[in-house]
XYZ file of C-alpha atoms in Angstrom:
661
model
C 50.858 189.445 -23.079
C 52.250 192.274 -21.378
C 50.479 192.404 -18.471
C 50.828 189.832 -17.352
C 54.835 189.522 -18.282
C 55.147 192.305 -16.141
C 53.235 191.734 -13.025
C 55.558 188.681 -13.125
C 58.546 190.096 -13.493
C 57.029 192.792 -10.108
C 56.271 189.757 -8.134
C 59.890 188.092 -8.862
C 61.697 191.181 -8.035
C 59.529 191.854 -5.054
C 60.489 188.521 -3.717
C 64.329 188.881 -4.069
C 64.286 191.754 -2.815
C 62.806 190.730 0.261
C 64.826 187.247 0.463
C 67.467 188.795 -0.504
C 67.090 191.247 2.324
C 65.720 189.100 4.864
C 68.953 188.947 7.539
C 70.516 192.171 6.739
C 68.099 194.944 5.903
C 64.685 196.029 8.700
C 61.326 195.264 7.276
C 60.219 199.052 6.728
C 63.147 198.984 4.101
C 62.258 195.770 2.989
C 58.882 197.276 2.051
C 59.696 200.443 0.752
C 62.616 198.686 -1.961
C 59.795 195.843 -3.150
C 57.418 198.517 -3.405
C 59.194 200.310 -5.912
C 60.681 197.556 -7.696
C 57.282 197.149 -8.493
C 56.017 199.889 -9.660
C 59.024 200.009 -11.749
C 57.983 196.292 -13.457
C 54.254 197.700 -14.177
C 54.123 201.169 -13.996
C 51.112 200.487 -10.694
C 51.657 201.797 -6.841
C 51.844 198.281 -4.905
C 50.772 199.374 -0.850
C 51.346 197.353 1.833
C 49.120 198.713 5.019
C 50.432 195.903 7.189
C 53.752 194.439 8.370
C 56.433 192.418 6.016
C 58.123 189.635 8.233
C 60.350 187.305 7.235
C 59.631 183.606 7.762
C 62.382 181.305 8.342
C 60.721 178.090 9.613
C 58.914 175.673 7.940
C 60.556 177.372 4.447
C 62.590 180.474 3.788
C 60.020 183.422 2.676
C 58.062 186.061 3.755
C 54.759 187.341 4.707
C 53.083 190.023 3.867
C 49.470 191.688 5.210
C 46.548 194.301 3.856
C 48.334 194.591 -0.057
C 47.015 196.790 -2.451
C 47.973 197.242 -5.935
C 46.601 200.895 -7.099
C 43.618 199.987 -10.600
C 44.370 202.172 -13.539
C 44.352 205.995 -13.458
C 41.028 206.548 -15.042
C 39.588 204.642 -12.283
C 37.012 205.466 -10.193
C 36.307 201.723 -8.356
C 38.995 201.397 -5.770
C 41.934 199.902 -6.452
C 42.805 196.038 -8.906
C 43.265 193.656 -6.626
C 43.489 193.512 -2.370
C 44.077 190.841 -0.230
C 44.886 190.434 3.655
C 47.615 188.651 2.887
C 50.212 186.995 1.045
C 53.303 184.740 1.409
C 56.001 183.288 -0.470
C 58.359 180.438 0.137
C 61.595 180.403 -2.112
C 64.199 178.184 -2.184
C 67.200 179.621 -1.660
C 69.878 177.505 -3.632
C 67.649 177.914 -6.388
C 67.812 181.645 -5.784
C 71.112 181.838 -5.228
C 71.922 180.386 -8.469
C 69.290 183.228 -10.336
C 66.713 180.671 -10.792
C 62.984 181.340 -8.913
C 61.809 178.438 -7.341
C 58.646 178.764 -5.468
C 57.781 176.753 -3.495
C 54.420 178.948 -2.189
C 52.721 180.879 -2.946
C 49.685 181.632 -1.002
C 46.646 184.610 -1.538
C 44.092 184.818 1.171
C 41.132 186.771 0.839
C 41.697 188.448 -2.630
C 39.591 190.768 -4.382
C 40.101 191.343 -7.992
C 39.014 194.457 -9.466
C 38.949 193.913 -13.543
C 37.499 197.060 -15.942
C 35.951 197.691 -19.286
C 36.101 201.627 -20.235
C 33.728 202.517 -22.387
C 36.020 203.350 -24.990
C 37.899 200.104 -24.793
C 40.424 200.280 -22.264
C 41.109 197.396 -20.080
C 42.702 197.961 -16.572
C 44.337 195.030 -16.223
C 46.755 196.428 -19.171
C 49.306 197.251 -17.426
C 52.718 199.905 -18.963
C 55.970 200.163 -16.927
C 57.354 203.470 -16.091
C 61.085 202.611 -17.351
C 62.556 199.550 -18.910
C 62.354 196.074 -17.510
C 63.749 195.498 -14.190
C 67.244 194.099 -13.904
C 66.893 189.803 -13.380
C 65.141 190.147 -16.876
C 66.458 190.159 -20.561
C 64.379 191.645 -23.190
C 65.024 190.037 -26.909
C 65.584 191.565 -29.980
C 61.794 192.015 -31.091
C 61.031 193.425 -27.951
C 59.572 190.956 -25.844
C 60.472 190.307 -22.405
C 63.176 187.294 -21.221
C 61.237 185.997 -17.816
C 63.988 184.443 -15.136
C 63.606 180.941 -14.804
C 60.585 180.390 -12.503
C 59.012 177.159 -11.544
C 55.886 176.895 -8.503
C 55.268 173.777 -6.583
C 52.551 175.439 -5.039
C 50.102 178.350 -4.895
C 46.651 179.202 -3.474
C 44.189 181.525 -3.594
C 41.975 181.408 -0.809
C 38.734 182.570 -1.192
C 38.812 185.059 -3.580
C 36.395 187.080 -5.265
C 36.940 188.311 -9.092
C 34.428 191.405 -10.225
C 34.274 192.289 -13.517
C 33.004 195.580 -14.660
C 32.420 195.943 -18.297
C 30.790 199.258 -19.641
C 30.983 198.930 -22.564
C 28.448 196.000 -22.882
C 26.392 197.833 -19.173
C 27.144 194.623 -17.950
C 29.200 193.277 -14.373
C 30.031 189.293 -13.477
C 31.654 188.657 -9.878
C 32.375 185.623 -9.252
C 33.070 184.341 -4.869
C 34.687 182.015 -2.535
C 37.359 181.395 -5.047
C 39.349 178.476 -3.986
C 42.460 177.684 -7.039
C 45.238 175.665 -6.399
C 48.063 175.766 -9.463
C 51.149 174.625 -9.603
C 54.119 175.187 -12.797
C 57.266 172.717 -12.701
C 58.391 176.395 -15.219
C 57.120 178.471 -17.667
C 58.220 176.564 -20.364
C 56.239 173.371 -18.280
C 53.522 171.814 -18.326
C 50.961 173.950 -15.903
C 47.596 172.175 -13.289
C 45.010 173.923 -11.549
C 42.429 173.255 -10.518
C 39.290 175.028 -8.642
C 36.251 175.672 -6.955
C 33.795 179.544 -6.926
C 30.716 180.655 -6.490
C 29.468 182.325 -9.541
C 25.799 184.121 -9.377
C 25.037 181.828 -6.359
C 25.726 178.562 -8.443
C 27.953 176.472 -7.662
C 31.133 175.787 -9.917
C 34.460 173.779 -10.291
C 36.873 173.158 -12.760
C 40.492 171.737 -13.476
C 42.995 171.950 -16.065
C 46.305 171.991 -18.063
C 48.142 174.215 -19.801
C 51.221 173.481 -21.618
C 54.093 176.471 -21.826
C 52.637 179.360 -20.282
C 56.002 181.510 -21.502
C 54.557 180.894 -25.365
C 50.977 182.107 -24.096
C 52.274 184.764 -22.574
C 54.315 185.166 -25.724
C 51.455 185.288 -28.114
C 51.659 181.571 -29.349
C 48.851 179.028 -29.681
C 49.132 177.053 -26.447
C 47.676 173.457 -26.174
C 44.969 173.010 -22.826
C 42.605 171.037 -21.396
C 39.579 172.181 -19.139
C 36.630 170.624 -18.318
C 34.039 172.512 -15.915
C 30.708 171.365 -13.981
C 27.979 173.869 -13.205
C 25.217 171.080 -11.339
C 24.240 168.719 -12.838
C 26.372 170.592 -16.471
C 29.933 169.278 -17.612
C 31.745 170.681 -20.253
C 35.182 169.467 -21.550
C 37.391 171.559 -24.240
C 40.954 170.273 -25.778
C 42.875 172.375 -28.457
C 45.092 175.299 -29.064
C 44.448 178.800 -26.845
C 46.195 182.417 -27.758
C 45.616 184.997 -25.514
C 47.529 188.078 -27.436
C 44.786 188.114 -29.108
C 42.463 185.909 -27.431
C 41.042 182.862 -29.624
C 41.096 179.372 -29.700
C 40.831 176.136 -31.720
C 39.403 172.637 -30.266
C 36.880 170.627 -29.515
C 34.096 170.778 -26.818
C 32.257 167.996 -25.598
C 29.168 168.846 -22.384
C 26.289 167.261 -21.359
C 23.363 168.754 -19.116
C 20.696 166.500 -17.178
C 19.958 169.115 -14.772
C 19.311 173.160 -15.931
C 18.626 174.882 -12.634
C 21.886 175.291 -11.116
C 23.420 176.716 -14.582
C 20.890 178.789 -15.849
C 21.278 180.411 -11.818
C 24.544 181.008 -12.913
C 23.454 182.964 -16.385
C 21.015 185.130 -13.935
C 18.293 183.140 -16.093
C 14.989 180.977 -14.955
C 15.353 177.943 -16.384
C 12.320 176.759 -19.140
C 10.372 174.146 -18.699
C 11.604 172.080 -21.959
C 9.025 169.739 -22.627
C 9.894 165.563 -23.871
C 12.357 165.855 -26.850
C 13.405 169.450 -25.976
C 16.496 168.385 -23.503
C 14.040 167.766 -20.520
C 15.677 164.742 -19.012
C 19.381 165.259 -20.942
C 21.128 167.457 -23.251
C 24.874 166.400 -24.941
C 26.856 168.125 -28.003
C 30.168 167.804 -29.523
C 31.460 169.938 -31.566
C 34.223 171.329 -33.418
C 34.447 174.612 -31.805
C 36.779 177.582 -33.158
C 36.420 180.784 -30.903
C 38.316 183.818 -33.381
C 40.476 186.851 -32.325
C 36.938 188.774 -33.592
C 35.254 187.282 -31.600
C 32.717 185.350 -33.425
C 32.351 181.106 -32.366
C 32.006 178.713 -34.910
C 30.501 174.905 -34.664
C 31.930 172.721 -36.896
C 30.345 169.276 -37.525
C 28.108 169.867 -34.386
C 25.906 166.863 -33.160
C 23.348 168.455 -30.440
C 21.190 165.990 -28.342
C 17.753 166.449 -26.951
C 16.541 164.067 -25.161
C 16.130 161.375 -28.082
C 16.283 163.623 -30.983
C 19.691 164.391 -33.061
C 21.006 168.080 -34.688
C 23.886 167.546 -37.029
C 25.592 170.637 -38.483
C 27.334 173.666 -38.069
C 26.292 177.326 -35.954
C 28.628 180.756 -36.601
C 27.788 183.177 -33.787
C 28.806 187.359 -34.480
C 28.696 189.583 -31.883
C 26.483 192.634 -32.496
C 26.459 196.060 -31.315
C 22.533 195.378 -30.005
C 22.484 191.655 -30.195
C 24.916 188.258 -31.602
C 23.437 186.936 -35.115
C 23.138 183.338 -35.473
C 23.554 181.662 -38.684
C 23.268 178.075 -38.994
C 22.822 174.910 -41.241
C 20.892 171.763 -39.389
C 19.896 168.346 -40.238
C 17.907 165.563 -38.189
C 17.800 162.034 -39.718
C 13.877 162.488 -37.588
C 12.266 164.102 -34.726
C 9.672 162.957 -31.615
C 7.712 166.075 -30.584
C 5.096 163.706 -29.866
C 5.260 165.271 -25.741
C 5.019 168.841 -27.331
C 1.652 167.823 -28.780
C 1.034 165.924 -26.044
C 1.259 168.953 -24.009
C -0.762 171.336 -25.767
C -3.985 169.420 -26.066
C -3.536 167.786 -22.560
C -6.430 167.772 -20.610
C -6.598 171.103 -18.120
C -4.982 170.103 -14.521
C -3.655 172.427 -11.379
C -1.270 172.510 -13.455
C -2.642 173.136 -17.089
C -2.668 176.939 -18.426
C -6.468 178.437 -18.019
C -8.192 178.036 -20.520
C -11.804 179.934 -22.370
C -14.564 177.972 -22.268
C -14.442 177.133 -26.324
C -11.034 175.190 -25.404
C -8.210 177.290 -26.468
C -5.546 178.201 -24.429
C -5.441 182.222 -22.317
C -2.054 181.751 -20.794
C -0.299 184.481 -21.648
C 2.460 183.473 -24.662
C 5.746 184.955 -23.938
C 8.155 185.670 -27.122
C 10.326 187.237 -25.463
C 13.285 184.825 -26.441
C 12.154 185.785 -30.298
C 14.144 189.492 -28.680
C 17.474 187.655 -27.836
C 18.826 187.038 -31.007
C 19.258 187.654 -34.635
C 19.311 184.967 -37.001
C 19.522 182.517 -40.160
C 18.614 178.830 -39.820
C 18.371 176.442 -42.392
C 16.790 173.210 -41.359
C 15.715 169.722 -42.885
C 14.715 167.330 -41.038
C 13.050 163.293 -42.023
C 9.893 162.466 -40.276
C 8.269 164.617 -37.083
C 6.464 162.666 -35.156
C 3.520 165.461 -33.766
C 1.603 162.203 -31.664
C -1.342 161.636 -33.476
C 0.212 163.242 -36.333
C 3.450 163.095 -38.484
C 5.633 165.074 -40.982
C 6.641 163.168 -43.376
C 9.877 165.705 -43.965
C 10.786 169.067 -43.688
C 12.693 171.604 -45.382
C 12.288 175.312 -43.287
C 14.282 178.112 -43.485
C 13.950 180.780 -40.186
C 15.088 184.569 -40.582
C 14.636 186.066 -36.664
C 15.635 190.158 -37.200
C 15.090 192.506 -34.299
C 12.383 190.062 -32.843
C 10.053 189.058 -35.632
C 10.142 185.289 -37.081
C 9.870 184.523 -41.141
C 9.687 180.727 -40.917
C 9.739 180.332 -44.925
C 8.396 176.093 -45.950
C 9.737 175.201 -49.006
C 7.691 172.340 -48.766
C 7.128 170.278 -45.112
C 5.538 167.185 -46.885
C 2.726 165.442 -44.486
C -1.229 164.089 -44.727
C 0.308 162.644 -48.773
C 0.661 166.253 -49.681
C 2.998 169.202 -48.924
C 2.959 172.378 -47.381
C 4.881 175.567 -48.881
C 4.223 179.346 -48.275
C 5.309 181.349 -44.939
C 4.404 181.883 -41.098
C 4.755 185.252 -39.841
C 6.147 185.134 -35.554
C 6.533 189.390 -35.064
C 7.198 190.024 -31.237
C 7.712 193.536 -31.933
C 5.548 195.103 -28.734
C 3.419 192.682 -28.179
C 2.560 189.084 -30.602
C 0.942 189.349 -33.950
C 1.234 185.832 -36.714
C 0.365 185.675 -40.512
C 0.068 182.395 -42.456
C 0.165 182.738 -45.867
C 0.162 178.914 -47.187
C -1.006 176.532 -49.696
C -1.735 173.483 -49.220
C -1.394 170.851 -51.530
C -2.608 167.081 -51.963
C -3.504 166.845 -48.315
C -5.187 164.444 -46.757
C -8.264 166.138 -44.482
C -9.167 163.792 -41.919
C -5.769 163.447 -39.996
C -5.140 166.877 -40.796
C -8.410 168.374 -39.429
C -8.336 165.612 -36.610
C -5.261 166.608 -35.607
C -5.370 170.464 -35.737
C -8.832 170.979 -35.715
C -10.012 168.361 -33.991
C -13.235 167.425 -36.473
C -12.729 164.280 -38.250
C -15.393 164.241 -40.819
C -14.697 165.161 -44.022
C -12.011 162.429 -45.779
C -10.455 163.250 -49.056
C -7.381 164.288 -51.037
C -7.849 168.762 -49.972
C -5.717 171.971 -52.226
C -6.079 174.332 -49.853
C -4.824 178.596 -49.290
C -4.983 180.482 -46.374
C -4.039 183.888 -46.313
C -4.841 184.638 -42.199
C -3.834 187.197 -39.441
C -4.282 187.026 -35.691
C -2.934 189.517 -32.858
C -3.282 188.784 -29.606
C -0.873 187.546 -26.771
C -2.593 183.766 -25.794
C -3.775 181.017 -28.583
C -7.584 182.574 -27.461
C -6.965 186.038 -28.529
C -4.649 185.279 -31.267
C -8.492 183.247 -32.940
C -10.896 185.557 -32.177
C -8.976 188.326 -33.718
C -8.625 186.304 -37.326
C -7.812 188.382 -40.507
C -8.226 186.990 -44.105
C -9.065 184.993 -46.615
C -8.522 181.341 -48.252
C -10.592 178.926 -50.845
C -10.335 175.176 -50.726
C -11.293 172.063 -53.276
C -11.853 168.902 -52.052
C -11.585 165.493 -54.263
C -13.356 162.788 -54.177
C -13.894 161.583 -50.939
C -16.708 161.244 -47.820
C -18.544 163.533 -44.736
C -18.196 160.765 -41.766
C -22.008 160.539 -39.465
C -24.008 162.897 -42.270
C -26.278 160.704 -45.195
C -28.236 163.337 -46.642
C -29.412 161.427 -49.250
C -29.877 158.871 -46.846
C -31.900 161.004 -45.018
C -33.776 162.682 -47.511
C -35.029 159.462 -49.307
C -36.389 158.233 -45.742
C -37.018 161.056 -43.454
C -35.258 159.325 -40.900
C -32.916 161.360 -38.625
C -30.385 157.714 -37.963
C -28.771 158.400 -41.068
C -26.628 161.197 -39.560
C -25.909 159.192 -36.948
C -22.763 156.319 -36.500
C -21.419 154.455 -39.667
C -22.902 156.919 -41.814
C -21.343 158.400 -44.604
C -22.303 161.317 -47.757
C -20.230 160.066 -50.736
C -18.914 163.326 -53.236
C -17.135 163.676 -56.342
C -15.579 167.356 -54.897
C -15.915 170.482 -52.589
C -15.512 173.661 -53.797
C -15.496 177.182 -52.098
C -14.393 180.931 -50.446
C -14.019 181.828 -47.219
C -13.438 185.239 -45.440
C -11.937 185.257 -41.660
C -13.002 188.617 -40.085
C -12.376 188.713 -35.540
C -11.965 185.807 -35.544
C -15.741 183.823 -37.628
C -15.480 182.761 -40.900
C -18.046 183.236 -43.174
C -18.925 181.860 -46.240
C -21.765 181.512 -48.935
C -20.280 179.035 -52.352
C -18.835 176.345 -50.412
C -20.506 173.341 -52.552
C -20.719 170.015 -52.088
C -21.123 167.730 -55.498
C -21.955 163.847 -55.745
C -23.487 161.221 -57.918
C -27.768 162.548 -57.756
C -26.914 165.152 -54.637
C -26.365 168.597 -54.730
C -25.382 170.300 -51.775
C -24.773 174.184 -50.645
C -23.435 176.168 -47.602
C -23.574 178.604 -46.193
C -22.839 180.410 -43.000
C -20.457 180.675 -39.651
C -17.467 179.162 -38.039
C -16.512 180.898 -35.061
C -12.833 179.687 -34.773
C -12.205 181.717 -31.677
C -15.280 179.334 -30.036
C -14.733 176.803 -32.219
C -18.511 176.885 -33.072
C -20.530 176.012 -35.833
C -23.808 177.871 -37.224
C -23.982 176.870 -40.791
C -26.915 176.041 -42.994
C -26.267 172.729 -46.078
C -29.094 173.199 -49.032
C -29.033 169.523 -50.512
C -30.528 168.450 -53.582
C -31.623 164.834 -54.303
C -31.792 165.031 -57.844
C -34.762 162.537 -58.810
C -33.726 163.641 -63.126
C -31.496 164.874 -65.471
C -33.007 167.543 -65.649
C -31.607 168.696 -61.775
C -35.479 168.616 -60.236
C -35.638 166.529 -56.902
C -35.854 167.225 -53.487
C -34.627 169.491 -51.641
C -34.298 169.779 -47.419
C -32.137 172.569 -45.209
C -30.056 171.207 -42.434
C -28.494 173.698 -40.007
C -25.563 172.843 -38.367
C -24.659 174.203 -34.812
C -23.071 173.842 -31.923
C -19.280 172.965 -31.119
C -16.908 171.473 -34.328
C -16.257 168.786 -32.067
C -19.910 167.396 -31.618
C -22.041 168.841 -33.802
C -26.139 169.213 -33.580
C -27.478 168.173 -37.020
C -31.315 168.794 -37.549
C -33.621 170.290 -40.678
C -34.080 173.858 -41.227
C -38.313 174.645 -40.366
C -38.389 177.402 -41.536
C -36.361 177.164 -44.777
C -38.244 173.796 -45.597
C -41.212 176.242 -44.753
C -40.834 178.627 -47.188
C -39.593 176.676 -49.746
C -43.143 174.750 -49.338
C -44.218 178.047 -49.976
C -42.266 178.566 -53.132
C -41.699 181.912 -52.472
C -38.542 183.729 -50.167
C -38.339 186.232 -47.671
C -38.885 189.024 -49.682
C -41.848 188.767 -50.735
C -43.093 187.476 -47.247
C -42.064 190.541 -46.192
C -42.845 193.079 -49.208
C -46.277 191.659 -49.601
C -46.623 189.211 -47.323
C -50.437 189.952 -47.010
C -51.573 189.110 -50.520
C -49.329 186.446 -51.663
C -50.289 184.186 -48.568
C -53.402 184.933 -49.321
C -53.603 183.434 -52.232
C -51.543 180.811 -50.869
C -53.976 180.039 -48.516
C -56.735 180.040 -51.106
C -54.836 177.962 -53.720
C -52.190 175.896 -51.566
C -53.261 174.983 -47.926
C -56.951 175.371 -48.208
C -57.724 177.462 -45.025
C -59.867 180.496 -45.529
C -59.509 184.385 -44.262
C -61.824 183.932 -41.850
C -60.017 181.024 -40.429
C -56.968 183.060 -38.792
C -57.391 183.394 -34.951
C -57.078 187.215 -33.595
C -54.366 188.177 -32.482
C -51.956 185.645 -35.031
C -50.451 187.237 -37.838
C -51.231 186.205 -41.899
C -48.095 184.635 -41.978
C -47.824 182.668 -38.747
C -50.506 180.674 -39.850
C -49.244 180.296 -43.219
C -46.164 178.535 -41.180
C -48.308 176.793 -38.557
C -50.683 174.672 -41.563
C -47.363 174.036 -44.228
C -45.115 172.759 -40.491
C -48.579 170.496 -40.025
C -48.390 170.089 -43.999
C -44.311 168.991 -44.183
C -44.612 166.652 -41.065
C -47.299 164.620 -42.658
C -45.915 164.290 -46.161
C -41.869 163.684 -44.258
C -43.176 160.709 -41.457
C -42.428 162.573 -38.353
C -38.677 164.173 -40.586
C -39.199 167.519 -38.013
C -40.281 165.783 -34.781
C -38.688 167.263 -31.711
C -36.463 169.271 -33.480
């Protein structure tokens, strides 16, 4: 690059003049000639505030103290380079022969300031006031031909490099920089190694470059480099270009410790679960850094603990955020640790939960705003602890913190899941789930996601719901939407409706009891986290049942009334004993609905009691219960008297079915 050539020529001129005038010119004269020659080569003033002293032992050279190089005229940040001391030692015989052989170049306590202005100007683009200085020639194309140079050892001791990027509104700072470099010639193999602190994190590095001259002339130059930050290491091999900046080659990286790396980039290390890189992250990929600033990974293999992803990734710069475009696949993923983490028992370090069991810990979706993305993922089986997704095909579109995941499809639980899930992190958190589940086995599905294992069958379900909130508890308590369900032949474990009605024995709902059915159909709506249904119908041989009521999704609670009818003939007449199902869905309480049974015994509905209670009940008392009007005690309503009498009659008829409940 032009600025590197000009700086090199200026430094060489400074060294040559200083050494040549070593014994014949006073040091003040040496300093003035050197600074004039440097300014002619670079267009920047070089100020020497300290002494300029010749050195003879252990080698011939010059020591310059308190030296500074001026910044660009548009900058107000101070010198571009300031150093406490510059020591240069050269080979005298080589210098007399027209070559520059630097035995040692040492820069002590330098401070380098690199700047990019808001309009794109950079302070390292130096422009000479005159043509190339003496001792250097130009080619026909205008490129500068540098003198033959060799550098036995160059050192930077305790350096500081600051980069102020007004265009990106960002600043970076490297401190405690110790660098050692050797350069046999501009056409030879340069080697460098060193260490530094970046945002307080220790960084070590080393590398080689085959031919600085070609790199400065804009050629692609072979490079090898390694860098280590804590427990993270990376190495690159390939070809580097500087004008414009570009790279093409291979990248290999691995990390078994993240805190130091994230400290270096000014971020807190994420608490990753096993399977997501908690213990080990590895990366092997072809890497291309295009001249326009885009990054391209090809034939990438990413290892996350025991999981692996393969594919291609492109990262494009943007005005507000980068955009990631990727196509990824995996033979299979083990995410059981993630499922265990979300469903584990509460402990001192566990996320706080509501009394229902949903976590009320804030859900952080700030990562959605870091980049835009279009990602296609195809995998084999995904393990989720007790559940397994047989195969996944999904597409993620992330735009300004709003993620849309399209499932096309997921194979799971013996069926398929299609539709989309939307997570919107723009100013809070909202999520919409619009899915069609076809042919899914209900027991493993409901056990995994709702800890409810009673229904066994194959279901078709559609659901379209919206939740708003910053925690899982808030989301579940805010659900709005609707859906429908259709289940083929199956069974309900722990509930024997027909047996209960035939034997008048609540023990038939215990362990091992079941209700076999031909089908279940129904619709539901969700309002503020409460699911309502009034037509969930179960059909079974000699049995029908209608379920109505509510499921509180936020509280994980049930309040349902099941009206089963045990058929006794083809016309549908039979015994009907309503049941109430209440309590937490993980351990619901099932008991007969006494009030509904009473009304059925009277063969009237609630409206009849409410609108014409006195005449209807007097008739029932006389004809059905043999209760005289004068049998009603003082302070007791007719309705209460009827209910008390009917309760006694029902208990006698059903052999204690309602006893104690």
